[in-house]
PDB file of C-alpha atoms in Angstrom:
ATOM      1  CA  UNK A 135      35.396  68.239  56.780  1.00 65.00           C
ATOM      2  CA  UNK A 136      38.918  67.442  57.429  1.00 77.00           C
ATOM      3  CA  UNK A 137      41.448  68.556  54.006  1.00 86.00           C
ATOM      4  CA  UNK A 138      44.470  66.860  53.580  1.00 91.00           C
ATOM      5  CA  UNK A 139      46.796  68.715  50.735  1.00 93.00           C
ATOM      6  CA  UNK A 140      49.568  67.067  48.588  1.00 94.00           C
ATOM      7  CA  UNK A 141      52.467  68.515  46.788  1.00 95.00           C
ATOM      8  CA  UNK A 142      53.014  68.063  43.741  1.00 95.00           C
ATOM      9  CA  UNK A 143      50.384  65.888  42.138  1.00 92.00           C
ATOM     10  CA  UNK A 144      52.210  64.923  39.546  1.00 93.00           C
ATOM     11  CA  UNK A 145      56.361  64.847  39.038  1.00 95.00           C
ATOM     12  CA  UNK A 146      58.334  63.093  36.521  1.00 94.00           C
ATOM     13  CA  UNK A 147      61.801  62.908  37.571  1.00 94.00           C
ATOM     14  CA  UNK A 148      65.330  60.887  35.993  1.00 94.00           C
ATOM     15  CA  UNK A 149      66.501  58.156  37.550  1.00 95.00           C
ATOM     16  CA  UNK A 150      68.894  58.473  40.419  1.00 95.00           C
ATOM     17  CA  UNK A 151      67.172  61.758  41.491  1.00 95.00           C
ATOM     18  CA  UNK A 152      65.254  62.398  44.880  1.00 96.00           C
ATOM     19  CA  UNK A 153      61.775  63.881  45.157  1.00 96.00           C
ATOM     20  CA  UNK A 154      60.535  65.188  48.176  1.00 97.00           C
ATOM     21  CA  UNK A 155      56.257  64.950  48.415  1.00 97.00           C
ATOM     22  CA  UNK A 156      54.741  66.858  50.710  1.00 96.00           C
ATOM     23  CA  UNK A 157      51.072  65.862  53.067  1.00 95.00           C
ATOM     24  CA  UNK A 158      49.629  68.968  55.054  1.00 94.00           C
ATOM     25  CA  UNK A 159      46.645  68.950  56.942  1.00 90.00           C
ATOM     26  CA  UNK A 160      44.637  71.920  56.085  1.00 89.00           C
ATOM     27  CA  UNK A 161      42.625  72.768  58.730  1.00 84.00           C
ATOM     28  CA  UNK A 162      43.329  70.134  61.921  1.00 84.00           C
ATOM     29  CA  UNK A 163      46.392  68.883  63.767  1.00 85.00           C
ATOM     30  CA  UNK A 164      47.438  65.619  62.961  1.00 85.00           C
ATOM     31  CA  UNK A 165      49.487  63.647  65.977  1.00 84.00           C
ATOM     32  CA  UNK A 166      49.240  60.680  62.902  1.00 89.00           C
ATOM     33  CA  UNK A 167      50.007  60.738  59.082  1.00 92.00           C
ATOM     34  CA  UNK A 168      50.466  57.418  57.161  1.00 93.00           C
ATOM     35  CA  UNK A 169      51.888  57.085  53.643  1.00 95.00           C
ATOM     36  CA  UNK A 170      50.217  54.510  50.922  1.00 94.00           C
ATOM     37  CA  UNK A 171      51.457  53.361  48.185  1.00 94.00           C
ATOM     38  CA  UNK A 172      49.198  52.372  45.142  1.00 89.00           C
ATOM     39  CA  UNK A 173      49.881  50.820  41.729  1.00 82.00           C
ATOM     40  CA  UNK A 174      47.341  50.793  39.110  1.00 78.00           C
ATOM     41  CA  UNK A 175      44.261  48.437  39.745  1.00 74.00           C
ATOM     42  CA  UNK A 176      44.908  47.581  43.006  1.00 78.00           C
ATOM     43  CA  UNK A 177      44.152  48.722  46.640  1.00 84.00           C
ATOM     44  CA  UNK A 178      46.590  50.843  48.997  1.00 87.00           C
ATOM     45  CA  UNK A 179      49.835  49.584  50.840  1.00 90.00           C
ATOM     46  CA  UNK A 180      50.464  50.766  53.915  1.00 90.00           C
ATOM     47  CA  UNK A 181      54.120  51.953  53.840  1.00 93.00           C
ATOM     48  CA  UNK A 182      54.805  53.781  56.581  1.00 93.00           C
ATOM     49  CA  UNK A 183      53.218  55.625  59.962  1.00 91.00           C
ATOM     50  CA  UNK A 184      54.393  58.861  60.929  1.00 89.00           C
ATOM     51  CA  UNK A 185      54.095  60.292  64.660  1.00 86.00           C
ATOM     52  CA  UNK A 186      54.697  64.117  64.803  1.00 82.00           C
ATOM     53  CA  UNK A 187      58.069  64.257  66.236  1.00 81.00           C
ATOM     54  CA  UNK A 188      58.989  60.725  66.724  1.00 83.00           C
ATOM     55  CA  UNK A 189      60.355  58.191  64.112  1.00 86.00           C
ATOM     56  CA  UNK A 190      57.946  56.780  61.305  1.00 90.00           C
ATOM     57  CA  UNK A 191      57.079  53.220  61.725  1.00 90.00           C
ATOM     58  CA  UNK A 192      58.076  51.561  58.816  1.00 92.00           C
ATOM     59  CA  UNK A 193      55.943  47.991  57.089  1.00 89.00           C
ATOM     60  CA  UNK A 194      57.826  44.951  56.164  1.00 87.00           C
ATOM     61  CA  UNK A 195      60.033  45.270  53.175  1.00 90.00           C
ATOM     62  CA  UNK A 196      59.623  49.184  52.955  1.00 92.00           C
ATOM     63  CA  UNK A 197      63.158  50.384  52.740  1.00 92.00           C
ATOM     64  CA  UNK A 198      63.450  53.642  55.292  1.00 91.00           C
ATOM     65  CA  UNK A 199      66.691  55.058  53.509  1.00 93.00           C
ATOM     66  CA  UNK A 200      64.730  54.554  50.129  1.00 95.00           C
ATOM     67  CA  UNK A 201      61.526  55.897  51.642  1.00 96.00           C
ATOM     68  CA  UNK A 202      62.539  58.960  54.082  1.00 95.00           C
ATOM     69  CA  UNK A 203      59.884  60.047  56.331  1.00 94.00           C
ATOM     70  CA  UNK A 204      59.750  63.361  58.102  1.00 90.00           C
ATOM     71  CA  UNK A 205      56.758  64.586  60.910  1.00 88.00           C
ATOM     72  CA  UNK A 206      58.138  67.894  62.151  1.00 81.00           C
ATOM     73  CA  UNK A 207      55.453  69.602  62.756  1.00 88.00           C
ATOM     74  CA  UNK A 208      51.077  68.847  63.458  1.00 88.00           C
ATOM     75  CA  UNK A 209      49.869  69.622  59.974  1.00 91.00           C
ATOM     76  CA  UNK A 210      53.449  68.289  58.078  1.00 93.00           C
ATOM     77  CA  UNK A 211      54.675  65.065  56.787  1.00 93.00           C
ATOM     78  CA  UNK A 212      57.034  64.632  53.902  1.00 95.00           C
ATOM     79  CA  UNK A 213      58.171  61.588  52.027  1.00 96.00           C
ATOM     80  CA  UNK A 214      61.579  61.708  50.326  1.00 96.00           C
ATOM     81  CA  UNK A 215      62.282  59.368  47.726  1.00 96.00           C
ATOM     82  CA  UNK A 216      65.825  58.790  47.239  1.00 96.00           C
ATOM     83  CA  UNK A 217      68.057  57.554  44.256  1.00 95.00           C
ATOM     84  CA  UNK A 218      64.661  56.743  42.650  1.00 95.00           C
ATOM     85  CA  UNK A 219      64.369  54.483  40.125  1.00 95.00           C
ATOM     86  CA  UNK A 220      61.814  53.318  37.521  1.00 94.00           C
ATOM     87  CA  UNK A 221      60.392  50.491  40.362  1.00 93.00           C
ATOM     88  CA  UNK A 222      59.381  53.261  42.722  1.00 94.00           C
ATOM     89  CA  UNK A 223      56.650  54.837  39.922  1.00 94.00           C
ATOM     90  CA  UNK A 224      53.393  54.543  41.977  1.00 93.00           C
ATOM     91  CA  UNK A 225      50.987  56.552  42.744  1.00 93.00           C
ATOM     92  CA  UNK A 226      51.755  58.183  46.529  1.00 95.00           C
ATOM     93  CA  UNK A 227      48.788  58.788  48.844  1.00 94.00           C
ATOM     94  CA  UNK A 228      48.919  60.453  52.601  1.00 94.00           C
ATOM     95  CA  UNK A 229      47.008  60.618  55.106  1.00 93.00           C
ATOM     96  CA  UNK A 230      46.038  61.948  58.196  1.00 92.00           C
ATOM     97  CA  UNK A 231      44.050  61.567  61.213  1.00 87.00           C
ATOM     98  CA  UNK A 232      42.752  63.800  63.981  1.00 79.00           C
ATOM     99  CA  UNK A 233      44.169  63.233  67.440  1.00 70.00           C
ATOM    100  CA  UNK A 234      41.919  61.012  69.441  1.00 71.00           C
ATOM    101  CA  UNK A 235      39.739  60.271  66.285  1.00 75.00           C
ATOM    102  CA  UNK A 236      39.361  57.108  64.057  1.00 76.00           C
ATOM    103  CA  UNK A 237      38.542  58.597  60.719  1.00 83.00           C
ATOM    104  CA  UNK A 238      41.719  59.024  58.556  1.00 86.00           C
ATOM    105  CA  UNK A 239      41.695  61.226  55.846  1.00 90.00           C
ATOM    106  CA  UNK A 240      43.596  61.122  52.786  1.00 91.00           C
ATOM    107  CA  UNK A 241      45.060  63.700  50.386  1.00 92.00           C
ATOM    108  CA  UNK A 242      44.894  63.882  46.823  1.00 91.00           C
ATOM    109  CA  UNK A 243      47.840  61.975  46.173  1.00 92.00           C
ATOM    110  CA  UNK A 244      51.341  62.030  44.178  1.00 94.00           C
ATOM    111  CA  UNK A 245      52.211  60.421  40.817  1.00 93.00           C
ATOM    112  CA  UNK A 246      55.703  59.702  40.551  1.00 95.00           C
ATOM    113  CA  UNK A 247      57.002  58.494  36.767  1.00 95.00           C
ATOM    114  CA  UNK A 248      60.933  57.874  37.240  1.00 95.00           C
ATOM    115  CA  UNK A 249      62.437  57.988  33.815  1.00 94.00           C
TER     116      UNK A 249
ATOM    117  CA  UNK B 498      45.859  39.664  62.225  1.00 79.00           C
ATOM    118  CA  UNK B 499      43.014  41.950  60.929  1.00 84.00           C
ATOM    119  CA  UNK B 500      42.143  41.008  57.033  1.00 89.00           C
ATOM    120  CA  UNK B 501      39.244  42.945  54.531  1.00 93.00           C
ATOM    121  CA  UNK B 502      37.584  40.986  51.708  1.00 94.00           C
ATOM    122  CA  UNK B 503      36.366  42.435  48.901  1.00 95.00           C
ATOM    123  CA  UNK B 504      34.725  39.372  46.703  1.00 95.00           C
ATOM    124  CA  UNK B 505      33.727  41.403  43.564  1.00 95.00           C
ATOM    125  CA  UNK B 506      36.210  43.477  41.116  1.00 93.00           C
ATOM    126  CA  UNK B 507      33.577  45.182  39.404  1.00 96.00           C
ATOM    127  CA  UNK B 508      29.901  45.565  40.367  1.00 97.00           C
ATOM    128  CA  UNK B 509      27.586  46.665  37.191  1.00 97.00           C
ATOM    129  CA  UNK B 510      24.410  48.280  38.030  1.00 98.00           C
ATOM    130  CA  UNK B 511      21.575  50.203  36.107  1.00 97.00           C
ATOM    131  CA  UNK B 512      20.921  53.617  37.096  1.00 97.00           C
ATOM    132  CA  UNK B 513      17.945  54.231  39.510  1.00 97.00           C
ATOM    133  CA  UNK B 514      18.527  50.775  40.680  1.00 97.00           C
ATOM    134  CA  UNK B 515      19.931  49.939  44.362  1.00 97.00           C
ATOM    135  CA  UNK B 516      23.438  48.782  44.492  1.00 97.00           C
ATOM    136  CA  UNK B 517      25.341  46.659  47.018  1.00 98.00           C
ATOM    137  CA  UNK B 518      29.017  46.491  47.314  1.00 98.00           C
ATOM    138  CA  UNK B 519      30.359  43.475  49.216  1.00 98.00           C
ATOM    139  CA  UNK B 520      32.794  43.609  52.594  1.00 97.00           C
ATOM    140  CA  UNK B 521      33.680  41.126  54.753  1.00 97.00           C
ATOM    141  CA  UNK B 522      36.270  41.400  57.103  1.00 95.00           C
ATOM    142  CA  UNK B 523      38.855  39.314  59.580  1.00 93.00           C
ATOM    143  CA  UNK B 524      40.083  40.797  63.268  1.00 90.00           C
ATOM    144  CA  UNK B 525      41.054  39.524  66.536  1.00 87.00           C
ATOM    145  CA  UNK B 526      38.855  41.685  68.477  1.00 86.00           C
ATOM    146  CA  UNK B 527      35.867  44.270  67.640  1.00 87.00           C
ATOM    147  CA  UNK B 528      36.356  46.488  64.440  1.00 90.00           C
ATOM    148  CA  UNK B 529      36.144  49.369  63.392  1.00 92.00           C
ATOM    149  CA  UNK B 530      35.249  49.727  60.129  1.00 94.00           C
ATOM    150  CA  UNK B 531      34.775  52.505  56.705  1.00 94.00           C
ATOM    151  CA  UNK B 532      34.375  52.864  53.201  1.00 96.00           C
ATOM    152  CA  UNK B 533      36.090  55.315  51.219  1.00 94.00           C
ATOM    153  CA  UNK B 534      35.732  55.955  47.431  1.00 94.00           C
ATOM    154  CA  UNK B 535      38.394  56.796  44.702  1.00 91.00           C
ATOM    155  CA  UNK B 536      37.644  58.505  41.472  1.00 88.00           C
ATOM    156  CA  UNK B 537      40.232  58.331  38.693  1.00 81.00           C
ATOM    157  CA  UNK B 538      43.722  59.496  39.627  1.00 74.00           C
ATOM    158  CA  UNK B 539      42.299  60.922  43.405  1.00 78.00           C
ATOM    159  CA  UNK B 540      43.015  60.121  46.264  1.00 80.00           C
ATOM    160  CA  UNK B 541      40.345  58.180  48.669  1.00 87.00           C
ATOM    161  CA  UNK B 542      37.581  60.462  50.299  1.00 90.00           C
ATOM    162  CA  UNK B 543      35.454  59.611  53.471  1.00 90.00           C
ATOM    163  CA  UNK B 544      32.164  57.623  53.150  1.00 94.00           C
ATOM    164  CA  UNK B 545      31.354  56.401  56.208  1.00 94.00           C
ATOM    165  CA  UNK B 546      32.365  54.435  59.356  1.00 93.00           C
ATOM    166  CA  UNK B 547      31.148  51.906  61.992  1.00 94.00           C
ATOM    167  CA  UNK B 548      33.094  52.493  65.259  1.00 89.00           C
ATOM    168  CA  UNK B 549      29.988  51.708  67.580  1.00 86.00           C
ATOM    169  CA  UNK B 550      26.295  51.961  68.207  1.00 88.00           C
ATOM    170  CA  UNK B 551      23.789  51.270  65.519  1.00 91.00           C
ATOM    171  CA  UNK B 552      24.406  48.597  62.951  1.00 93.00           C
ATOM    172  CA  UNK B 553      22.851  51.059  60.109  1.00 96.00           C
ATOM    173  CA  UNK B 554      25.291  54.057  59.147  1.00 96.00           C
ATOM    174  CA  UNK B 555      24.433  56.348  57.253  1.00 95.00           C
ATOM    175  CA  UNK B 556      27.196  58.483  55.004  1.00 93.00           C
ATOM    176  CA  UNK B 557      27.686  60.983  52.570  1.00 89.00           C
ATOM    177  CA  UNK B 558      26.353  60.817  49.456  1.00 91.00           C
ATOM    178  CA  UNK B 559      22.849  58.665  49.974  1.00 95.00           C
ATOM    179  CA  UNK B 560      25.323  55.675  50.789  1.00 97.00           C
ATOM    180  CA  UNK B 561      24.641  53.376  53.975  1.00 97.00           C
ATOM    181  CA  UNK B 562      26.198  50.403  54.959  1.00 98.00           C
ATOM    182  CA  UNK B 563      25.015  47.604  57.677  1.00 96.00           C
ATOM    183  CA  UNK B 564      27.617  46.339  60.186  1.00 96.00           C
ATOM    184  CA  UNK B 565      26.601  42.327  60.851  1.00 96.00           C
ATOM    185  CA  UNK B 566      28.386  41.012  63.410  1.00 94.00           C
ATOM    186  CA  UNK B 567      28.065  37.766  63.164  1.00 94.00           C
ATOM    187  CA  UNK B 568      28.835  37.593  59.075  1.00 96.00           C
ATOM    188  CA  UNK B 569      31.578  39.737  59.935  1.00 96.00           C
ATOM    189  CA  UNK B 570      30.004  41.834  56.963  1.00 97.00           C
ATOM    190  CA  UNK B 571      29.769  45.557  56.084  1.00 98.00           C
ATOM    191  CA  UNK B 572      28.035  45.978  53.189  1.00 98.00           C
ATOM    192  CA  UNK B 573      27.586  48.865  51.168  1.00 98.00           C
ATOM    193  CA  UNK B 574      24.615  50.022  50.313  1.00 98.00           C
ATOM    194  CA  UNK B 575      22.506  52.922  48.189  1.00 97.00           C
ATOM    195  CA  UNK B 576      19.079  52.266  47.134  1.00 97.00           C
ATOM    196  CA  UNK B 577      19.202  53.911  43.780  1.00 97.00           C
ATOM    197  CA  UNK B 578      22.592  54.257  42.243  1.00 97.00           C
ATOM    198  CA  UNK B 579      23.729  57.466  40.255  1.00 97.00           C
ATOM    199  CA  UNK B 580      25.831  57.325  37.056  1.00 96.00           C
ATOM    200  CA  UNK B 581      27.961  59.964  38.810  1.00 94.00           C
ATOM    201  CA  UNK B 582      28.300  57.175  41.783  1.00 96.00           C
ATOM    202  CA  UNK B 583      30.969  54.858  39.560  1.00 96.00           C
ATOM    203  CA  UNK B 584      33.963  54.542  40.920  1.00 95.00           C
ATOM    204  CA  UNK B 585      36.557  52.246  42.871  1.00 94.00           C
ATOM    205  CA  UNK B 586      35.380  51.839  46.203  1.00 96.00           C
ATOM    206  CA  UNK B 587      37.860  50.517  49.278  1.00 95.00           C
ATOM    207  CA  UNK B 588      36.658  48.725  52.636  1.00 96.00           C
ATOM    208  CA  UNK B 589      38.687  48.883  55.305  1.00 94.00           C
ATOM    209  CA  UNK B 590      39.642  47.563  58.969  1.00 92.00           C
ATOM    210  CA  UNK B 591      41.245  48.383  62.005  1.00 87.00           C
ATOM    211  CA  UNK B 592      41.129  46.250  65.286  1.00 82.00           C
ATOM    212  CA  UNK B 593      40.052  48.562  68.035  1.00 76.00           C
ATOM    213  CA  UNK B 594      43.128  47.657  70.292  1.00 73.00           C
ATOM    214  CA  UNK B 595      45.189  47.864  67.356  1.00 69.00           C
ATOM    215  CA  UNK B 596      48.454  50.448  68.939  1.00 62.00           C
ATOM    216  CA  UNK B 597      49.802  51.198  65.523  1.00 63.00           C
ATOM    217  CA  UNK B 598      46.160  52.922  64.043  1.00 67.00           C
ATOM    218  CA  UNK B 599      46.669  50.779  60.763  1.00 78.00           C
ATOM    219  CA  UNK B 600      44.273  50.647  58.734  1.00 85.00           C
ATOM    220  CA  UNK B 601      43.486  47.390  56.333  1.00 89.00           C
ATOM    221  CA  UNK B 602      41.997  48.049  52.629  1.00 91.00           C
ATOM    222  CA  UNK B 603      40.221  45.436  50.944  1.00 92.00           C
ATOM    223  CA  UNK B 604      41.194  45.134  47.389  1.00 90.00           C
ATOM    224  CA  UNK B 605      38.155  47.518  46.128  1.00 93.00           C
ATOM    225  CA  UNK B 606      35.377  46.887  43.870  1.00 95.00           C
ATOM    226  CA  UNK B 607      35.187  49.018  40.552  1.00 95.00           C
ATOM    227  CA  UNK B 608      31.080  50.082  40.684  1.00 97.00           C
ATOM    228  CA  UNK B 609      29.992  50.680  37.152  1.00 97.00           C
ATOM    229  CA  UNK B 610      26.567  52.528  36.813  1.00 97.00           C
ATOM    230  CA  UNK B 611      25.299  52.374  33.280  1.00 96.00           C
ATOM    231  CA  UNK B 612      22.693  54.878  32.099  1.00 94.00           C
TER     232      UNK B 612
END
């Protein structure tokens, strides 16, 4: 099947840093990548969709200075957190989905703990 | 407006018995429609999907869910549950005409199989 990769899987970082997090998809091109955000014990929010090439489509209230999104290439999507803060700990979850396909699949995902 | 319900936190079940996990779902127009299970600090992983066709679907892992139309219900289903099966598992949504390829996650239902 379709493998999505993270990088890292887990970072602890000082507040006011940046942390870049990167979603590749191993083995397929994905025209689509979508970032999720997740806190503990509940289900995934939609922050973001990412078009290879074009702008990311941000949700309501996501912040796209806070939350930069880059598609540069079919199998890369990154998601820079900037000036992050304590708030911004989540869990980070990507994922992709084949061109002309429904089926999205996800990557491992990302657990950021801002200090 | 497309909307997932997911009625029951946690689901208990004995092993060797069959287990249902409840869905039910809101959209405009027809869905399309998946499961995907999380284990503890992973991301989500591909079950299954109803796009069109039969209302049975089969997926990985012995698990099968029903599409009924008219309940606006996906259920999932496995008729004898593993104690390697417990986990948090999502339902989610998309409208088929739905231009932005979001997908809508239910609030997931913690499945607990005791030995």
């Amino acid at each position: 099947g379709a493998v999505v990769s993270q990088h890292p899987s887990w970072v602890i970082c000082k507040s006011g840093t940046s942390v870049k997090i990167e979603c590749r998809s191993l083995d397929f091109q994905a025209t689509t990548m979508f970032w999720y955000r997740q806190f503990p014990k509940q289900s995934l929010m939609l922050m973001a969709t990412s078009n290879e090439g074009s702008k990311a489509t941000y949700e309501q209230g996501v912040e796209k200075d806070k939350f930069l999104i880059n598609h540069a290439s079919l199998t890369l999507s990154t998601l820079t957190v900037t000036s992050a803060h304590p708030e911004d700990s989540s869990f980070y979850i990507c994922s992709a989905r084949l061109a002309g396909l429904e089926t999205q699949y996800f990557g491992p995902g990302t657990r950021l703990l801002v200090l | 407006a497309q909307s997932v319900a997911q009625p029951e936190d946690q689901v208990n079940v004995a092993e060797g018995n069959p287990l249902t996990v409840k869905c039910t779902y809101s959209v405009s127009g027809n869905p399309y429609l998946f499961w995907y299970v999380q284990y503890p600090n992973r991301g989500l992983q591909f079950l299954l999907k109803y796009i069109t066709g039969d209302n049975l679907v089969k997926g990985s892992y012995g698990f099968e869910a029903e599409f009924n139309k008219s309940q606006t219900s996906f259920h999932l289903k496995k008729p004898s549950a593993l104690v390697s099966d417990s986990a948090l598992y999502f339902c989610a949504v998309r409208e088929i005409h739905n231009a932005g390829n979001m997908l809508t996650f239910g609030g997931g239902t913690r499945l607990m199989v005791k030995p």
